[in-house]
Amino acid sequence: MEPVFMIFQVLIALGIYNVWILRFQKATAWRGGSAANMREEFTHYGLPVWFMGTIGVLKLLLATLLVLGIFIPAVTKPAALGMAALMTGALAMHFKVNDPLKKSLPAFTLLVLSLLVAIA
């Protein structure tokens, strides 16, 4: 695999780790609506709290698989496609609540990177 796609895999993983571990309880400019943390964001989207946990586990698992995919290439495509599906869902939630396009930029970027990795 080309080094640029490996870099994309690491960038996707770091983005997910940043949001779901380092900034989970923090307000950011990218949160849906006026949410100050992840729980508030999911509530704003009208999603149950248990779904937040499910999505978090899936995103962290797929991010980790993308990093492992550098060493075990067979897991890369399924992990990238799974991440692309989750990012599509994230974009749908931003659109559902009429967030400004700026708030969708991280999800859109990770979607594009995931699709690029999947087709590499």
Short mmCIF file of C-alpha atoms in Angstrom, two decimals:
data_model
loop_
_atom_site.label_atom_id
_atom_site.label_comp_id
_atom_site.label_asym_id
_atom_site.label_seq_id
_atom_site.Cartn_x
_atom_site.Cartn_y
_atom_site.Cartn_z
CA MET A 1 0.00 0.00 0.00
CA GLU A 2 1.18 3.50 -0.80
CA PRO A 3 2.58 5.46 2.15
CA VAL A 4 0.04 8.26 1.59
CA PHE A 5 -2.82 5.86 2.34
CA MET A 6 -1.07 4.68 5.50
CA ILE A 7 -0.86 8.32 6.54
CA PHE A 8 -4.59 8.66 5.85
CA GLN A 9 -5.25 5.61 8.06
CA VAL A 10 -3.31 7.17 10.92
CA LEU A 11 -4.98 10.56 10.42
CA ILE A 12 -8.44 8.98 10.56
CA ALA A 13 -7.54 7.08 13.72
CA LEU A 14 -6.03 10.15 15.41
CA GLY A 15 -9.13 12.17 14.55
CA ILE A 16 -11.40 9.55 16.11
CA TYR A 17 -9.21 9.14 19.19
CA ASN A 18 -9.16 12.92 19.62
CA VAL A 19 -12.94 13.26 19.52
CA TRP A 20 -13.92 10.13 21.42
CA ILE A 21 -11.17 10.11 24.08
CA LEU A 22 -9.47 13.48 24.47
CA ARG A 23 -12.42 15.78 23.73
CA PHE A 24 -15.34 13.55 24.73
CA GLN A 25 -16.39 15.83 27.62
CA LYS A 26 -15.36 19.10 25.97
CA ALA A 27 -17.13 21.68 23.85
CA THR A 28 -15.74 22.13 20.37
CA ALA A 29 -16.66 24.22 17.35
CA TRP A 30 -17.68 21.01 15.56
CA ARG A 31 -20.30 19.68 18.00
CA GLY A 32 -23.87 19.47 16.80
CA GLY A 33 -26.09 22.35 17.82
CA SER A 34 -24.85 24.02 20.97
CA ALA A 35 -23.72 20.78 22.63
CA ALA A 36 -20.95 21.12 25.19
CA ASN A 37 -19.99 17.43 25.17
CA MET A 38 -20.68 14.16 23.37
CA ARG A 39 -23.72 13.25 25.48
CA GLU A 40 -25.38 16.59 24.75
CA GLU A 41 -24.56 16.21 21.07
CA PHE A 42 -26.29 12.83 20.81
CA THR A 43 -29.25 14.22 22.76
CA HIS A 44 -29.42 17.14 20.34
CA TYR A 45 -29.62 14.66 17.47
CA GLY A 46 -32.50 12.91 19.22
CA LEU A 47 -30.50 9.73 19.78
CA PRO A 48 -30.55 7.63 22.97
CA VAL A 49 -27.55 7.62 25.29
CA TRP A 50 -26.93 3.90 24.72
CA PHE A 51 -26.45 4.63 21.02
CA MET A 52 -23.62 7.01 21.87
CA GLY A 53 -21.79 4.16 23.57
CA THR A 54 -22.38 1.83 20.64
CA ILE A 55 -21.14 4.37 18.10
CA GLY A 56 -18.14 5.22 20.29
CA VAL A 57 -17.08 1.60 20.59
CA LEU A 58 -17.50 1.07 16.85
CA LYS A 59 -15.54 4.18 15.93
CA LEU A 60 -12.70 3.38 18.34
CA LEU A 61 -12.59 -0.23 17.14
CA LEU A 62 -12.53 0.77 13.48
CA ALA A 63 -9.89 3.44 14.14
CA THR A 64 -7.71 0.84 15.84
CA LEU A 65 -8.25 -1.59 12.97
CA LEU A 66 -7.16 1.11 10.52
CA VAL A 67 -3.88 1.46 12.40
CA LEU A 68 -3.49 -2.32 12.59
CA GLY A 69 -4.21 -2.41 8.87
CA ILE A 70 -0.80 -0.92 8.26
CA PHE A 71 0.62 -4.23 9.53
CA ILE A 72 -2.31 -6.51 8.63
CA PRO A 73 -3.57 -5.19 5.29
CA ALA A 74 -6.57 -7.55 5.17
CA VAL A 75 -8.39 -5.51 7.85
CA THR A 76 -7.89 -2.14 6.15
CA LYS A 77 -10.70 -2.17 3.58
CA PRO A 78 -13.44 -3.46 5.93
CA ALA A 79 -12.37 -0.96 8.60
CA ALA A 80 -12.32 1.92 6.11
CA LEU A 81 -15.74 1.00 4.74
CA GLY A 82 -17.14 0.73 8.26
CA MET A 83 -15.73 4.13 9.14
CA ALA A 84 -17.15 5.59 5.94
CA ALA A 85 -20.59 4.27 6.90
CA LEU A 86 -20.33 5.84 10.37
CA MET A 87 -19.17 9.15 8.92
CA THR A 88 -22.12 9.10 6.53
CA GLY A 89 -24.35 8.72 9.58
CA ALA A 90 -22.58 11.60 11.30
CA LEU A 91 -23.18 13.81 8.28
CA ALA A 92 -26.84 12.81 8.22
CA MET A 93 -27.20 13.87 11.87
CA HIS A 94 -25.63 17.27 11.19
CA PHE A 95 -28.02 17.79 8.28
CA LYS A 96 -30.97 16.52 10.34
CA VAL A 97 -30.52 19.33 12.87
CA ASN A 98 -29.62 21.95 10.24
CA ASP A 99 -26.11 22.53 11.55
CA PRO A 100 -23.99 24.97 9.55
CA LEU A 101 -21.84 23.20 6.95
CA LYS A 102 -18.73 24.08 8.98
CA LYS A 103 -19.80 21.62 11.69
CA SER A 104 -19.95 18.82 9.13
CA LEU A 105 -16.41 19.40 7.87
CA PRO A 106 -14.62 16.89 10.15
CA ALA A 107 -17.11 14.11 9.37
CA PHE A 108 -16.92 14.91 5.66
CA THR A 109 -13.12 14.89 5.73
CA LEU A 110 -12.99 11.54 7.53
CA LEU A 111 -15.57 10.15 5.10
CA VAL A 112 -13.45 11.16 2.09
CA LEU A 113 -10.25 9.81 3.66
CA SER A 114 -12.00 6.54 4.57
CA LEU A 115 -13.30 6.10 1.04
CA LEU A 116 -9.85 6.81 -0.40
CA VAL A 117 -8.31 4.19 1.90
CA ALA A 118 -11.07 1.69 1.01
CA ILE A 119 -10.46 1.99 -2.73
CA ALA A 120 -6.66 2.02 -2.50
#
